[in-house]
Coordinates of C-alpha atoms in Angstrom, one line a residue:
M530 CA 25.7 -63.5 207.5
A531 CA 27.0 -60.4 207.3
P532 CA 25.4 -58.3 205.4
H533 CA 26.5 -57.7 201.1
T534 CA 27.3 -54.0 201.0
R535 CA 27.7 -52.0 197.5
R536 CA 30.5 -51.3 195.8
T537 CA 31.4 -47.8 196.2
T538 CA 34.2 -48.0 193.7
F539 CA 34.0 -46.1 190.6
P540 CA 36.2 -46.2 187.2
K541 CA 38.8 -43.9 186.6
V542 CA 37.5 -41.2 184.6
L543 CA 40.0 -39.6 182.0
I544 CA 39.1 -36.0 180.2
E545 CA 40.8 -34.9 176.7
R546 CA 40.1 -32.0 175.9
D547 CA 40.8 -30.2 172.7
T548 CA 44.1 -28.1 173.1
D549 CA 46.8 -28.6 175.1
S550 CA 46.8 -26.0 177.0
E551 CA 43.2 -26.8 178.6
Q552 CA 45.0 -29.6 181.4
S553 CA 42.4 -31.4 183.7
S554 CA 45.9 -32.6 186.6
S555 CA 47.0 -30.5 189.0
E556 CA 51.1 -29.1 189.3
E557 CA 52.0 -31.2 192.4
E558 CA 51.1 -34.2 190.5
E559 CA 52.9 -32.9 187.0
E560 CA 56.0 -32.7 189.2
E561 CA 55.6 -36.4 190.5
Q562 CA 55.1 -37.7 187.0
E563 CA 58.3 -35.4 185.9
E564 CA 60.5 -37.0 188.8
D565 CA 59.3 -40.8 188.4
P566 CA 58.4 -41.4 184.6
P567 CA 57.3 -44.5 184.5
S568 CA 59.3 -47.0 181.6
E569 CA 57.3 -48.7 179.1
E570 CA 58.7 -52.0 180.2
E571 CA 57.3 -50.7 184.3
E572 CA 53.7 -49.8 182.0
N573 CA 53.3 -53.0 180.1
E574 CA 54.2 -55.2 183.3
E575 CA 51.6 -52.8 185.3
K576 CA 48.6 -53.4 181.9
I577 CA 49.6 -57.1 182.1
E578 CA 48.9 -57.0 186.3
D579 CA 45.7 -55.4 185.7
S580 CA 44.2 -57.4 183.0
N581 CA 45.0 -60.7 185.2
D582 CA 44.2 -59.4 188.4
P583 CA 40.3 -60.5 189.3
K584 CA 39.8 -58.1 191.6
K585 CA 40.4 -55.3 189.6
K586 CA 37.8 -56.9 187.0
G587 CA 35.3 -53.9 186.2
K588 CA 37.2 -50.7 186.6
A589 CA 38.5 -50.2 183.6
T590 CA 39.4 -46.3 182.5
I591 CA 36.8 -44.7 181.1
T592 CA 37.4 -41.3 178.3
I593 CA 35.4 -38.5 177.5
S594 CA 36.9 -37.0 175.1
L595 CA 35.3 -32.9 174.6
K596 CA 37.7 -32.9 170.8
K597 CA 35.7 -31.1 168.0
V598 CA 35.0 -34.7 165.9
C599 CA 33.8 -33.9 162.4
K600 CA 30.7 -36.3 161.7
V601 CA 31.3 -36.7 157.6
C602 CA 35.1 -37.6 157.8
K603 CA 35.0 -38.7 162.1
K604 CA 38.9 -36.1 162.6
A605 CA 39.4 -33.9 165.0
G606 CA 39.7 -30.4 165.1
H607 CA 36.6 -29.1 163.4
E608 CA 32.2 -29.9 162.8
A609 CA 30.2 -30.2 159.8
G610 CA 26.6 -30.4 160.0
F611 CA 23.6 -28.6 160.2
K612 CA 24.4 -25.6 163.1
G613 CA 20.9 -23.8 163.8
A614 CA 19.9 -22.9 160.5
T615 CA 23.0 -22.7 158.6
Y616 CA 24.9 -26.1 157.7
I617 CA 28.9 -25.9 157.8
D618 CA 30.4 -27.6 155.0
C619 CA 33.2 -30.7 156.6
P620 CA 37.1 -29.1 154.7
M621 CA 38.0 -32.4 153.4
K622 CA 35.5 -33.2 151.8
P623 CA 33.6 -31.3 148.6
C624 CA 30.9 -29.2 148.2
F625 CA 27.4 -30.3 149.8
L626 CA 25.2 -29.0 146.6
C627 CA 27.4 -29.4 143.7
K628 CA 29.8 -31.9 144.5
M629 CA 32.8 -30.1 143.4
P630 CA 35.5 -28.8 145.2
G631 CA 37.6 -25.4 146.0
H632 CA 34.0 -23.8 147.7
T633 CA 31.5 -24.5 150.9
T634 CA 28.0 -25.2 150.0
M635 CA 27.5 -21.6 151.6
T636 CA 29.4 -19.8 148.6
C637 CA 28.4 -22.5 146.1
P638 CA 27.4 -20.4 142.7
H639 CA 24.4 -22.7 141.8
R640 CA 22.8 -22.1 145.4
V641 CA 23.8 -18.2 144.8
T642 CA 21.5 -18.7 141.2
T643 CA 20.3 -21.8 140.6
E644 CA 20.7 -21.2 137.0
H645 CA 24.6 -20.9 136.9
G646 CA 26.0 -23.0 134.3
V647 CA 23.2 -24.0 132.9
M648 CA 21.9 -23.6 128.9
P649 CA 18.8 -22.3 128.0
A650 CA 16.8 -24.3 125.7
P651 CA 17.4 -22.8 121.8
H652 CA 14.2 -22.1 120.4
K653 CA 13.5 -25.1 118.5
N654 CA 14.0 -25.3 114.8
T655 CA 12.6 -29.0 114.2
Q656 CA 15.7 -31.3 111.8
N657 CA 14.4 -34.3 112.3
P658 CA 11.0 -35.3 110.0
V659 CA 9.8 -38.1 112.7
E660 CA 9.8 -35.3 115.1
F661 CA 7.9 -32.8 112.7
I662 CA 5.2 -34.5 112.0
F663 CA 4.5 -35.1 115.8
E664 CA 5.0 -31.8 116.9
R665 CA 2.5 -31.2 114.0
Q666 CA -0.3 -33.4 115.2
L667 CA 0.5 -32.1 118.9
R668 CA 0.6 -28.8 118.4
P669 CA -3.3 -27.6 118.0
R670 CA -3.5 -28.7 121.5
I671 CA -0.5 -26.5 122.9
T672 CA -0.6 -22.2 122.9
S673 CA 2.1 -20.3 121.1
M674 CA 2.3 -18.2 123.8
K675 CA 3.6 -18.7 126.9
P676 CA 1.5 -17.1 129.9
A677 CA 2.0 -16.8 133.3
Y678 CA 2.9 -18.3 135.9
A679 CA 0.3 -19.0 138.9
I680 CA 2.3 -19.9 141.7
P681 CA 0.5 -21.3 145.6
D682 CA 2.1 -20.0 147.5
Q683 CA 0.2 -19.9 150.3
V684 CA -1.2 -22.6 153.1
N685 CA -4.9 -22.4 152.0
C686 CA -5.3 -25.6 154.6
A687 CA -4.2 -29.0 156.4
A688 CA -4.2 -32.0 157.6
I689 CA -1.3 -31.9 160.7
R690 CA -0.5 -35.9 161.1
Y691 CA -3.1 -36.9 159.5
H692 CA -2.5 -41.4 160.2
S693 CA -0.5 -43.3 162.3
R694 CA 2.9 -44.0 162.4
R695 CA 1.4 -48.2 161.7
K696 CA 2.4 -49.0 157.9
G697 CA 0.1 -50.3 155.0
Q698 CA -2.7 -47.4 156.1
L699 CA -4.3 -45.6 152.8
G700 CA -6.0 -42.3 153.7
V701 CA -7.9 -40.0 151.5
W702 CA -9.1 -36.4 151.8
D703 CA -10.7 -34.2 150.4
F704 CA -9.6 -30.9 151.6
D705 CA -12.8 -29.2 150.3
K706 CA -14.3 -31.1 154.2
V707 CA -11.3 -30.6 155.3
H708 CA -12.7 -32.2 158.8
E709 CA -13.7 -35.7 157.2
K710 CA -11.5 -38.3 158.3
T711 CA -10.7 -41.3 156.0
V712 CA -8.1 -43.9 156.8
Y713 CA -8.0 -47.7 156.0
G714 CA -6.0 -49.3 157.8
N715 CA -6.2 -53.1 156.3
I716 CA -5.1 -53.3 153.2
H717 CA -1.6 -53.9 152.9
S718 CA 0.4 -55.6 156.2
C719 CA 3.8 -52.8 155.1
I720 CA 4.5 -49.6 153.8
L721 CA 2.7 -48.3 150.7
N722 CA 5.1 -47.3 148.2
N723 CA 2.7 -46.3 145.1
M724 CA -0.1 -44.8 144.5
R725 CA -2.4 -43.7 141.8
F726 CA -6.0 -43.1 140.7
S727 CA -8.2 -45.4 138.1
P728 CA -7.7 -43.1 134.8
A729 CA -10.8 -44.6 134.1
N730 CA -12.5 -44.5 137.5
D731 CA -11.4 -41.9 140.0
G732 CA -14.0 -44.0 142.9
T733 CA -10.5 -46.9 142.5
I734 CA -7.0 -46.5 143.7
Y735 CA -4.0 -48.9 142.9
A736 CA -1.8 -49.6 145.1
A737 CA 1.6 -51.0 145.4
S738 CA 3.9 -52.4 148.9
S739 CA 6.5 -53.7 150.5
D740 CA 5.0 -56.7 151.7
G741 CA 4.6 -57.3 147.8
T742 CA 1.2 -57.2 146.9
I743 CA -1.0 -55.0 144.5
S744 CA -4.5 -53.8 145.8
C745 CA -7.7 -52.6 144.4
T746 CA -10.1 -50.5 146.8
D747 CA -12.8 -49.2 146.1
L748 CA -13.2 -45.4 148.2
E749 CA -16.9 -45.8 148.7
T750 CA -17.1 -48.9 149.8
G751 CA -13.9 -49.7 151.6
I752 CA -13.4 -52.9 149.5
S753 CA -10.5 -53.5 148.6
S754 CA -9.6 -56.9 146.5
S755 CA -5.5 -58.2 145.4
L756 CA -4.5 -58.5 142.9
M757 CA -1.0 -59.9 142.8
N758 CA 0.9 -61.2 146.0
L759 CA 4.6 -61.8 144.8
N760 CA 5.0 -63.6 148.5
P761 CA 2.2 -66.3 148.7
D762 CA 4.4 -68.0 151.4
G763 CA 5.3 -65.4 154.0
W764 CA 9.2 -63.8 154.5
Q765 CA 11.8 -66.5 153.5
G766 CA 14.2 -64.2 154.3
P767 CA 15.6 -60.9 152.6
N768 CA 16.7 -63.0 149.6
T769 CA 13.1 -64.0 149.1
W770 CA 11.4 -61.4 149.8
R771 CA 10.2 -58.9 146.7
M772 CA 8.8 -55.5 147.6
L773 CA 7.0 -53.6 145.0
Y774 CA 7.8 -50.0 144.5
G775 CA 7.2 -48.1 141.0
M776 CA 3.7 -48.3 139.7
D777 CA 2.0 -46.9 136.5
I778 CA -1.4 -47.7 134.8
N779 CA -1.9 -47.5 130.8
L780 CA -5.4 -47.1 130.1
E781 CA -5.1 -48.0 126.8
K782 CA -3.5 -51.3 127.2
G783 CA -6.2 -52.2 130.2
V784 CA -2.8 -52.8 132.6
V785 CA -0.9 -52.0 135.6
L786 CA 2.3 -52.1 135.7
V787 CA 4.6 -52.8 138.9
A788 CA 8.2 -53.3 139.4
D789 CA 10.0 -54.5 142.4
N790 CA 13.1 -54.6 144.4
F791 CA 15.2 -57.3 142.1
G792 CA 15.0 -55.6 139.0
F793 CA 11.8 -57.2 137.8
L794 CA 8.7 -55.6 135.8
Y795 CA 5.2 -57.4 136.0
L796 CA 2.4 -56.5 134.0
V797 CA -1.3 -57.0 135.3
D798 CA -4.9 -57.1 133.6
T799 CA -7.4 -54.6 135.5
R800 CA -10.1 -56.7 133.5
S801 CA -9.3 -60.1 135.0
N802 CA -7.5 -59.0 138.1
S803 CA -4.2 -61.4 137.5
Q804 CA -1.2 -61.5 136.3
I805 CA -0.1 -61.0 132.0
G806 CA 2.7 -63.4 131.4
K807 CA 6.3 -63.9 132.9
A808 CA 8.4 -61.4 134.9
I809 CA 10.8 -59.3 132.5
M810 CA 13.5 -57.8 134.4
I811 CA 13.8 -55.0 133.1
H812 CA 17.4 -53.5 134.9
K813 CA 20.1 -54.8 136.5
K814 CA 19.3 -57.6 138.5
G815 CA 19.4 -56.9 142.2
S816 CA 18.0 -53.2 141.8
K817 CA 15.4 -51.8 142.8
V818 CA 13.0 -50.5 140.1
V819 CA 11.4 -47.3 141.9
G820 CA 9.6 -45.7 138.7
L821 CA 7.6 -46.4 136.2
H822 CA 5.6 -44.0 133.3
C823 CA 3.9 -44.3 130.1
N824 CA 3.8 -41.9 127.7
P825 CA 0.5 -39.5 128.2
V826 CA 0.5 -39.6 124.0
Q827 CA 2.2 -42.5 123.0
P828 CA 1.0 -45.0 125.4
D829 CA 3.7 -48.2 123.9
L830 CA 6.7 -45.9 125.5
L831 CA 7.7 -46.8 128.4
L832 CA 10.2 -44.8 131.0
S833 CA 11.5 -46.8 133.7
C834 CA 14.5 -45.7 136.5
G835 CA 15.9 -47.6 139.5
N836 CA 19.4 -47.8 141.5
D837 CA 21.2 -49.4 138.9
H838 CA 21.9 -45.5 137.6
F839 CA 20.0 -45.7 134.7
A840 CA 16.9 -44.2 133.7
R841 CA 15.2 -46.5 130.1
L842 CA 13.3 -45.6 127.7
W843 CA 11.0 -49.5 126.1
D844 CA 9.1 -49.9 123.4
M845 CA 5.8 -52.1 125.3
R846 CA 4.9 -53.6 122.5
R847 CA 8.5 -56.1 122.1
L848 CA 8.9 -55.8 125.7
E849 CA 11.7 -58.0 126.9
S850 CA 14.9 -58.3 128.9
G851 CA 17.3 -56.2 126.9
S852 CA 15.0 -54.5 124.7
T853 CA 15.7 -50.5 125.8
L854 CA 15.4 -47.8 123.2
Y855 CA 17.9 -46.2 125.0
N856 CA 19.9 -46.2 128.3
L857 CA 19.5 -42.2 130.5
E858 CA 22.8 -43.5 132.5
H859 CA 23.3 -41.0 135.3
K860 CA 25.9 -41.2 138.2
R861 CA 24.0 -41.6 141.1
V862 CA 20.2 -43.4 141.9
V863 CA 17.5 -42.1 139.8
N864 CA 14.8 -41.2 141.8
S865 CA 12.2 -40.5 139.7
A866 CA 11.2 -40.0 135.4
Y867 CA 8.8 -38.7 133.7
F868 CA 7.8 -38.0 130.3
S869 CA 6.0 -34.6 130.0
P870 CA 2.7 -34.1 130.0
L871 CA 1.4 -32.5 126.8
S872 CA 3.3 -34.0 124.6
G873 CA 5.5 -36.4 126.1
T874 CA 8.4 -35.7 123.9
K875 CA 10.2 -34.1 127.1
I876 CA 11.7 -36.3 130.3
L877 CA 12.4 -35.0 133.0
T878 CA 14.9 -36.9 136.1
T879 CA 15.8 -36.4 139.4
S880 CA 19.0 -38.0 140.7
Q881 CA 20.9 -38.5 144.1
D882 CA 23.8 -36.4 142.6
N883 CA 21.8 -33.3 143.4
R884 CA 21.2 -32.9 139.7
L885 CA 17.5 -32.6 137.2
R886 CA 18.1 -33.6 134.2
I887 CA 15.7 -32.8 130.9
W888 CA 16.4 -34.1 127.9
D889 CA 14.4 -31.7 125.4
S890 CA 13.4 -34.4 122.4
I891 CA 12.8 -38.2 122.6
F892 CA 13.7 -38.1 119.4
G893 CA 17.1 -36.4 119.3
N894 CA 20.0 -37.1 120.6
L895 CA 19.8 -39.1 124.2
D896 CA 23.1 -39.5 125.1
I897 CA 23.9 -36.7 126.6
P898 CA 21.1 -34.6 128.2
S899 CA 19.9 -31.4 126.8
R900 CA 20.1 -29.8 130.2
E901 CA 21.2 -30.0 134.3
I902 CA 20.1 -27.9 136.9
V903 CA 22.2 -28.2 140.3
H904 CA 19.5 -28.6 142.8
S905 CA 19.7 -29.9 146.2
H906 CA 17.5 -33.0 147.4
D907 CA 20.7 -35.7 148.2
F908 CA 20.1 -36.5 151.7
N909 CA 20.9 -40.0 153.8
R910 CA 17.9 -42.3 154.7
H911 CA 14.7 -42.1 156.7
L912 CA 13.9 -39.9 154.2
T913 CA 10.6 -39.9 151.0
P914 CA 12.8 -39.6 148.0
F915 CA 12.6 -36.3 146.3
R916 CA 11.4 -36.5 143.1
A917 CA 10.9 -33.1 140.4
E918 CA 7.6 -33.2 138.7
W919 CA 6.1 -31.2 135.6
D920 CA 3.1 -28.8 136.2
P921 CA 0.4 -30.4 133.9
K922 CA -1.4 -26.5 133.3
D923 CA 1.8 -25.1 131.7
P924 CA 1.3 -25.5 127.6
S925 CA 5.3 -24.6 127.8
E926 CA 6.4 -27.7 129.3
S927 CA 8.9 -25.6 131.1
L928 CA 7.4 -25.7 134.2
A929 CA 8.7 -27.7 137.6
V930 CA 8.1 -28.3 141.2
I931 CA 10.7 -30.3 144.0
G932 CA 11.1 -29.7 147.5
R933 CA 14.3 -28.8 149.6
Y934 CA 16.6 -30.5 151.9
I935 CA 19.0 -27.8 152.4
S936 CA 17.6 -25.6 155.2
E937 CA 17.4 -21.8 154.5
N938 CA 18.1 -19.5 157.4
Y939 CA 14.7 -17.0 157.2
N940 CA 14.3 -15.0 160.7
G941 CA 16.7 -17.3 162.9
T942 CA 14.1 -20.3 161.9
A943 CA 15.5 -23.7 159.2
L944 CA 13.2 -23.3 156.1
H945 CA 12.3 -26.3 153.3
P946 CA 11.4 -24.5 150.6
I947 CA 9.9 -25.8 148.0
D948 CA 10.7 -24.6 144.6
F949 CA 9.4 -23.9 140.9
I950 CA 12.1 -24.3 138.8
D951 CA 12.1 -23.5 134.7
I952 CA 13.6 -26.3 133.6
N953 CA 14.4 -24.3 130.0
T954 CA 16.5 -21.7 131.5
G955 CA 17.6 -23.4 134.9
Q956 CA 15.7 -19.8 136.9
L957 CA 14.3 -20.4 140.3
V958 CA 10.6 -19.4 139.3
A959 CA 9.7 -19.2 142.9
E960 CA 10.1 -20.6 146.6
V961 CA 7.3 -20.9 148.8
M962 CA 7.6 -21.5 152.2
D963 CA 5.7 -21.2 155.7
P964 CA 7.2 -20.1 158.7
N965 CA 5.3 -22.7 160.8
I966 CA 6.0 -25.7 157.8
T967 CA 9.8 -26.5 159.3
T968 CA 10.1 -30.3 158.2
I969 CA 10.9 -31.0 154.7
S970 CA 8.3 -31.8 151.9
P971 CA 9.9 -34.0 149.6
V972 CA 6.7 -35.1 148.1
N973 CA 4.7 -32.5 146.1
K974 CA 1.8 -33.0 143.2
L975 CA 0.0 -29.7 141.3
H976 CA -3.2 -29.6 140.8
P977 CA -4.3 -30.8 137.0
R978 CA -6.2 -28.1 136.2
D979 CA -6.6 -26.2 139.5
D980 CA -3.3 -23.9 141.0
I981 CA -3.4 -26.0 143.7
L982 CA 0.5 -27.3 145.1
A983 CA -0.2 -30.5 147.7
S984 CA 2.4 -30.8 149.8
G985 CA 3.0 -33.8 152.2
S986 CA 5.8 -33.9 155.1
S987 CA 5.9 -36.2 158.0
R988 CA 2.6 -37.5 158.0
S989 CA 1.1 -34.3 157.7
L990 CA -1.2 -32.7 154.0
F991 CA -0.6 -29.2 153.2
I992 CA -3.1 -27.8 150.4
W993 CA -0.9 -24.1 148.9
R994 CA -3.0 -21.7 147.0
P995 CA -2.3 -18.4 144.8
K996 CA -1.9 -15.0 147.7
E997 CA -3.2 -13.3 144.4
K998 CA -6.3 -15.0 145.2
Y999 CA -7.2 -13.7 148.8
D1000 CA -8.3 -9.6 149.5
V1001 CA -5.3 -8.5 151.9
A1002 CA -7.5 -7.9 154.5
E1003 CA -9.0 -11.3 154.6
Q1004 CA -8.0 -14.0 157.3
L1005 CA -7.4 -17.2 157.0
D1006 CA -10.1 -19.4 157.2
T1007 CA -10.2 -20.3 161.1
R1008 CA -11.7 -24.1 160.1
K1009 CA -9.3 -25.6 157.6
I1010 CA -6.0 -25.9 159.5
V1011 CA -6.9 -29.5 161.5
V1012 CA -4.8 -31.6 163.6
F1013 CA -5.4 -35.3 163.9
G1014 CA -3.3 -38.1 164.9
G1015 CA -3.7 -38.4 169.7
D1016 CA -6.6 -40.5 169.5
D1017 CA -4.8 -43.7 170.2
R1018 CA -4.1 -42.2 173.1
K1019 CA -4.8 -43.9 176.6
R1020 CA -4.5 -42.6 179.9
G1021 CA -0.4 -42.5 181.8
K1022 CA 0.9 -44.0 178.8
R1023 CA 1.6 -42.8 174.9
S1024 CA 1.0 -44.8 171.6
K1025 CA 3.3 -46.9 170.0
D1026 CA 3.3 -44.8 166.8
E1027 CA 4.2 -42.0 169.4
Y1028 CA 7.5 -43.0 170.8
D1029 CA 9.3 -43.3 167.3
D1030 CA 7.9 -39.9 166.4
D1031 CA 10.8 -37.2 167.5
S1032 CA 9.4 -34.3 165.8
D1033 CA 5.6 -34.3 164.9
D1034 CA 4.1 -32.9 167.4
E1035 CA 6.9 -29.7 166.7
K1036 CA 5.6 -29.6 163.4
F1037 CA 2.9 -27.8 162.4
N1038 CA 2.6 -24.2 165.5
P1039 CA 0.4 -21.2 164.8
K1040 CA 3.2 -19.5 167.1
G1041 CA 6.0 -20.1 164.9
K1042 CA 7.4 -21.9 168.2
N1043 CA 8.2 -25.3 169.0
T1044 CA 6.2 -26.6 171.7
K1045 CA 5.6 -30.6 172.8
A1046 CA 1.8 -32.2 173.1
K1047 CA -0.1 -32.1 176.3
K1048 CA -1.2 -35.9 176.6
S1049 CA -5.3 -35.3 177.2
Q1050 CA -5.8 -30.9 176.8
K1051 CA -7.8 -29.7 173.9
E1052 CA -7.5 -25.8 172.7
T1053 CA -8.6 -24.0 169.8
T1054 CA -5.2 -22.4 167.8
R1055 CA -5.6 -19.8 165.9
Y1056 CA -6.9 -21.7 163.3
G1057 CA -9.6 -22.7 165.4
R1058 CA -9.9 -26.0 164.9
K1059 CA -9.5 -28.1 168.2
A1060 CA -6.4 -30.2 168.6
K1061 CA -4.4 -31.0 170.7
R1062 CA -1.1 -29.7 171.6

C-alpha cells in the first residue's frame, strides 16, 4: 500500500498595497499580461472551471491587504483610534468628545477648558415660596462660606487584584489593615451590580445581582440570606431572565428598592425580608433601570435613571406606573442620577453622550438642565459605566468626582486621570493620577467625613489622600501596597481567571513599566509587601 503523502501545494497569495507605486509583480509578468490580456468571458470560464474542478478545491486565493483601514468607519485611506497615548479622530466622524463636527478631539475646545460654553450658576435669589421655606429649614446645616477644596491626590494604599474574575464574589477591605483580605464567594452566582451598606448597621451589606436575587450579608459572620429571587425556575431564556441593577435603601420606610432590566421596580421589607406588593413599571418596558436614589432630606422623593434616555422623579407615596413628577430627558443612556447630599435640591446626572447635567433646584424648571458640562466618559463595552458623584463633605454642593475615559499623554505614558469638577462653573478643579496606574478608573467614591478618595480599576482598589498632609521627605509606607491574586495558580498551569485577564498583570508596576507576571516568584517591591510580578 502506497504511503500517503501530505499535499505540498499552497494557495495563491495576493498582497494588496496601499499605493499604486508599490508593485509585487515583476516587469516580465507585466509584459506578459500586456501581451495577452484575458477577456471577461475567458475569466468567467476560468472561474467556473476552477469552482467545478474537485482537484482544485481548497486552493482558494488568499488576499492579504496592507491598506490602511479605519476601525471606526471601515473605510481605507486613514486610521483612527489610539496610537500610544494619543487619540486620532476619524475624519468621517464628529469629535469623539463633544460629538460636534468641525474639529478633532485633540483640538476640541472642551478638552482645553472644561468650562467652555458653560453658564455659571447665578447667585441664588429665591422666588419660589416652597423653595424659600425648604432652604430656611436647611440653612442651619449649611455653612455660609465656601471652604477650600481638599483634593486627595496621592495614593496612600492599594490592594492590587483583590479578587479573582469569578463572578458573584463580594469583597470587603479595611484599608487601615491593608494585608487583610475578606472575599465571600458563595453569595451570588452572577456578577454583583450594586451594593449598599445598611444605614442602620454598617456591619450589614445588601447586594443586587444579575442572577435576579437580593442578598443581605452579615460581614462579621459571613452568613448571607436571600431576600428575593426573581428567577426561581432557573434559566428559561433571555426573554424571561431578570437581572437587578439599580438599588437604594430607604431607612425611614424600612425598604430596599431594586430595579431590573425590564423597567420594573421592586420593594423589599428589611424587617420581614420579603417583597412588598407587586412590581411597578417605572421606565420604558424592556429598558434597563441602572440607578435609584432616595432624597436624603425628603425620603418620599425617588430618582431613577435607565437605558430609555430618561431620569425620572417619583413620589413614593403614590408610586405607580405613569405617575412621575418629572421626566428629565437625555440624548443617550443615563448612567447615574443623584440628589445633592446635604440639601437634596440639586440633581446631577451622567449620560453616555459625554455630558454631565445639573439641575440647580427640584422646585424650579426641570424641562431643561441648568448646565451641561462636556466630559469624556463615553465608552464602548467591557467597562463599568462612569458615574459622577457628589462630594458629601462639600457644604456648597459644587464638587463632583468622575473618572476620565480619553487618556492623556504624560511623558509618553497614557494615563486616565480622575477629575474633580466644580459643577457651578464647569471648571476642572483638579485631575489626579499616578504614573503606575495606567488603567481606567470608572468607579470613584469620596469618604463622607475624611479627605479620602477610593477608586476601583480592574479588580484593584486604591485609596487616595491629600499630598499636603504628608511631609515632603516622608517616603510612602512600604507596607501599604499589597498585591493579591495568583494564589490559585497550579504547577505548570494558569488559573481559568487568568486567561481572560489581558492586562491586569501590568496594572500597578512600581517602575512605571509593564512587566509580565512570573509564575511562582515572589519579590519585595519598593512598596514593601511580597508580591507576585
